[in-house]
mmCIF file of C-alpha atoms in Angstrom:
data_model
loop_
_atom_site.group_PDB
_atom_site.id
_atom_site.type_symbol
_atom_site.label_atom_id
_atom_site.label_comp_id
_atom_site.label_asym_id
_atom_site.label_seq_id
_atom_site.Cartn_x
_atom_site.Cartn_y
_atom_site.Cartn_z
ATOM 1 C CA ALA A 1 -2.377 81.890 -25.165
ATOM 2 C CA GLY A 2 -0.230 84.504 -23.289
ATOM 3 C CA GLY A 3 3.248 83.789 -24.795
ATOM 4 C CA THR A 4 5.246 82.736 -27.656
ATOM 5 C CA VAL A 5 8.700 81.136 -28.441
ATOM 6 C CA ASP A 6 11.275 82.364 -30.758
ATOM 7 C CA ARG A 7 12.556 79.229 -32.572
ATOM 8 C CA THR A 8 14.525 81.118 -34.942
ATOM 9 C CA ALA A 9 16.831 82.439 -32.263
ATOM 10 C CA GLN A 10 20.633 81.258 -32.688
ATOM 11 C CA LEU A 11 23.468 80.863 -29.881
ATOM 12 C CA GLY A 12 25.645 83.756 -29.794
ATOM 13 C CA ARG A 13 23.285 86.326 -30.895
ATOM 14 C CA THR A 14 21.388 89.231 -29.120
ATOM 15 C CA TYR A 15 17.715 89.880 -29.831
ATOM 16 C CA GLY A 16 15.280 92.783 -28.832
ATOM 17 C CA TYR A 17 11.652 91.922 -28.234
ATOM 18 C CA THR A 18 8.553 93.747 -27.419
ATOM 19 C CA ALA A 19 5.071 92.327 -26.705
ATOM 20 C CA GLN A 20 1.509 93.713 -27.478
ATOM 21 C CA ARG A 21 -1.794 91.963 -26.694
ATOM 22 C CA VAL A 22 -3.984 91.504 -29.553
ATOM 23 C CA ARG A 23 -7.608 90.540 -28.987
ATOM 24 C CA SER A 24 -10.261 89.919 -31.591
ATOM 25 C CA VAL A 25 -13.976 90.718 -30.752
ATOM 26 C CA LYS A 26 -16.881 90.173 -32.852
ATOM 27 C CA LEU A 27 -19.517 92.836 -32.515
ATOM 28 C CA GLY A 28 -22.517 93.414 -34.940
ATOM 29 C CA GLY A 29 -21.368 90.696 -37.486
ATOM 30 C CA GLN A 30 -17.979 92.363 -37.602
ATOM 31 C CA THR A 31 -14.603 91.371 -36.129
ATOM 32 C CA LEU A 32 -12.652 94.121 -34.489
ATOM 33 C CA GLU A 33 -8.964 93.794 -33.640
ATOM 34 C CA LEU A 34 -8.154 95.565 -30.303
ATOM 35 C CA ARG A 35 -4.194 96.038 -29.528
ATOM 36 C CA SER A 36 -2.586 97.059 -26.371
ATOM 37 C CA VAL A 37 0.239 99.618 -26.206
ATOM 38 C CA ALA A 38 3.649 97.825 -26.798
ATOM 39 C CA SER A 39 5.649 96.725 -23.829
ATOM 40 C CA ALA A 40 9.014 98.140 -22.983
ATOM 41 C CA PRO A 41 11.770 96.480 -25.132
ATOM 42 C CA VAL A 42 13.579 93.430 -23.876
ATOM 43 C CA THR A 43 17.144 92.660 -24.805
ATOM 44 C CA VAL A 44 18.096 88.765 -24.744
ATOM 45 C CA ALA A 45 21.526 87.483 -25.323
ATOM 46 C CA MET A 46 21.415 83.858 -26.408
ATOM 47 C CA ARG A 47 24.126 82.083 -24.499
ATOM 48 C CA ASP A 48 24.783 78.463 -24.002
ATOM 49 C CA VAL A 49 25.396 78.290 -20.161
ATOM 50 C CA PHE A 50 24.590 74.753 -19.579
ATOM 51 C CA PRO A 51 27.328 72.010 -19.598
ATOM 52 C CA PRO A 52 26.880 68.783 -21.246
ATOM 53 C CA GLU A 53 26.000 65.576 -19.340
ATOM 54 C CA ALA A 54 29.116 63.918 -17.674
ATOM 55 C CA PRO A 55 30.398 60.853 -19.681
ATOM 56 C CA VAL A 56 29.507 57.449 -18.535
ATOM 57 C CA GLY A 57 30.875 53.876 -18.752
ATOM 58 C CA LEU A 58 34.578 54.597 -18.331
ATOM 59 C CA VAL A 59 36.825 51.398 -18.414
ATOM 60 C CA ALA A 60 40.555 51.107 -18.128
ATOM 61 C CA VAL A 61 42.449 48.297 -19.615
ATOM 62 C CA PRO A 62 46.402 47.790 -18.971
ATOM 63 C CA GLY A 63 48.476 46.610 -21.657
ATOM 64 C CA PHE A 64 51.564 47.489 -23.853
ATOM 65 C CA VAL A 65 52.233 49.452 -27.001
ATOM 66 C CA GLY A 66 55.074 48.765 -29.511
ATOM 67 C CA GLY A 67 56.815 45.409 -30.442
ATOM 68 C CA GLY A 68 59.876 43.503 -29.201
ATOM 69 C CA GLU A 69 62.232 45.271 -26.857
ATOM 70 C CA ALA A 70 60.565 48.566 -27.541
ATOM 71 C CA GLN A 71 57.429 47.559 -25.752
ATOM 72 C CA LYS A 72 56.109 50.224 -23.410
ATOM 73 C CA PRO A 73 53.322 49.989 -20.847
ATOM 74 C CA ALA A 74 50.104 51.785 -21.379
ATOM 75 C CA ILE A 75 46.480 52.107 -19.979
ATOM 76 C CA ASP A 76 43.795 52.120 -22.708
ATOM 77 C CA LEU A 77 40.583 54.084 -21.685
ATOM 78 C CA SER A 78 37.175 53.954 -23.509
ATOM 79 C CA TRP A 79 33.769 55.390 -22.380
ATOM 80 C CA ASP A 80 30.346 55.654 -24.013
ATOM 81 C CA PRO A 81 30.091 58.661 -26.450
ATOM 82 C CA ASN A 82 28.132 61.568 -25.537
ATOM 83 C CA MET A 83 25.293 62.090 -27.829
ATOM 84 C CA GLU A 84 24.332 65.587 -27.167
ATOM 85 C CA PRO A 85 24.685 68.019 -30.046
ATOM 86 C CA ARG A 86 27.655 70.533 -30.132
ATOM 87 C CA ILE A 87 30.180 68.334 -28.343
ATOM 88 C CA ALA A 88 33.623 69.591 -29.063
ATOM 89 C CA GLY A 89 35.414 66.604 -27.246
ATOM 90 C CA TYR A 90 36.370 65.374 -24.069
ATOM 91 C CA ARG A 91 39.076 66.101 -21.347
ATOM 92 C CA VAL A 92 40.997 63.095 -19.680
ATOM 93 C CA TYR A 93 42.171 63.799 -16.082
ATOM 94 C CA ARG A 94 44.607 61.346 -14.325
ATOM 95 C CA ARG A 95 45.578 60.823 -10.674
ATOM 96 C CA ASP A 96 48.451 58.958 -9.132
ATOM 97 C CA GLY A 97 47.018 56.258 -7.015
ATOM 98 C CA ASP A 98 50.007 55.089 -5.298
ATOM 99 C CA GLY A 99 50.902 56.086 -1.610
ATOM 100 C CA ASP A 100 48.744 56.818 1.186
ATOM 101 C CA ALA A 101 47.247 60.191 -0.240
ATOM 102 C CA ALA A 102 46.181 60.145 -3.821
ATOM 103 C CA GLY A 103 47.679 62.787 -6.074
ATOM 104 C CA ALA A 104 45.595 65.831 -7.484
ATOM 105 C CA TRP A 105 43.651 65.336 -10.724
ATOM 106 C CA ARG A 106 45.569 66.610 -13.780
ATOM 107 C CA PRO A 107 44.479 66.940 -17.533
ATOM 108 C CA LEU A 108 46.333 64.673 -19.857
ATOM 109 C CA GLY A 109 47.103 66.922 -22.808
ATOM 110 C CA GLN A 110 46.226 70.329 -23.717
ATOM 111 C CA GLU A 111 43.911 69.460 -26.742
ATOM 112 C CA LEU A 112 40.465 67.786 -26.332
ATOM 113 C CA VAL A 113 40.120 63.935 -27.144
ATOM 114 C CA ARG A 114 37.735 63.984 -30.030
ATOM 115 C CA VAL A 115 36.643 60.253 -29.837
ATOM 116 C CA ALA A 116 35.407 58.389 -26.901
ATOM 117 C CA ALA A 117 38.831 56.619 -26.171
ATOM 118 C CA TYR A 118 42.342 57.495 -25.083
ATOM 119 C CA SER A 119 45.680 55.549 -24.542
ATOM 120 C CA ASP A 120 47.665 56.892 -21.863
ATOM 121 C CA ARG A 121 51.229 56.109 -22.912
ATOM 122 C CA THR A 122 53.139 58.098 -20.129
ATOM 123 C CA VAL A 123 52.565 55.744 -17.463
ATOM 124 C CA VAL A 124 55.209 53.815 -15.482
ATOM 125 C CA ALA A 125 55.176 50.034 -14.800
ATOM 126 C CA GLY A 126 54.003 48.928 -11.587
ATOM 127 C CA ARG A 127 52.129 52.185 -10.596
ATOM 128 C CA THR A 128 48.454 52.743 -10.219
ATOM 129 C CA TYR A 129 46.576 55.238 -11.678
ATOM 130 C CA SER A 130 42.984 56.638 -11.534
ATOM 131 C CA TYR A 131 41.106 58.163 -14.369
ATOM 132 C CA ARG A 132 37.941 60.412 -15.094
ATOM 133 C CA VAL A 133 36.627 61.960 -18.138
ATOM 134 C CA THR A 134 34.620 65.151 -18.807
ATOM 135 C CA ALA A 135 32.526 66.313 -21.872
ATOM 136 C CA VAL A 136 33.284 69.893 -23.403
ATOM 137 C CA ASN A 137 30.743 71.594 -25.676
ATOM 138 C CA GLU A 138 31.575 74.020 -28.543
ATOM 139 C CA ILE A 139 31.178 76.985 -26.268
ATOM 140 C CA GLY A 140 33.728 75.563 -23.582
ATOM 141 C CA ASN A 141 31.173 74.328 -20.959
ATOM 142 C CA GLU A 142 32.662 71.484 -19.210
ATOM 143 C CA SER A 143 30.715 68.707 -17.586
ATOM 144 C CA GLY A 144 31.090 67.450 -14.287
ATOM 145 C CA PRO A 145 33.375 64.114 -14.235
ATOM 146 C CA GLY A 146 31.922 60.804 -14.820
ATOM 147 C CA SER A 147 32.769 57.777 -12.753
ATOM 148 C CA GLU A 148 36.288 57.080 -12.038
ATOM 149 C CA ALA A 149 38.378 53.773 -13.394
ATOM 150 C CA THR A 150 41.443 52.717 -11.484
ATOM 151 C CA GLU A 151 44.099 50.465 -13.201
ATOM 152 C CA SER A 152 47.520 49.064 -12.170
ATOM 153 C CA VAL A 153 50.186 49.168 -15.060
ATOM 154 C CA PRO A 154 51.722 45.692 -15.783
ATOM 155 C CA VAL A 155 55.286 45.052 -15.177
ATOM 156 C CA GLN A 156 56.946 43.130 -18.404
#
């Protein structure tokens, strides 16, 4: 009573709506339908303006990649996958944790990470790094960052 929901509306499209009150009245054994004048038209653009939830469960694990003398330090990250629909991927941020003042957060790579894991192979042995991850939906809305994970890079 008093409203309706358009369940066929699709994101990225624009729709025009008008409303009209309809009332059925029984009078003398007959049903009469009374209609109001249609409302002024309203235009609604279906836009996704809500960011996804921030990823949770971020874990950082130090290690090495490669074999033999070619071994290089790395920090492997993993987190719980975001189960919301229309997630395009994740953005991984890193901050240098060495020194008195921690560095600025910087994204690792230009492309979104498509799975809930990332291997940072650009780390330097003996240094400490902090990480955080955001989720990005298909429209480009980015979540806030989840919790941070900090890890030190091992020295061979």
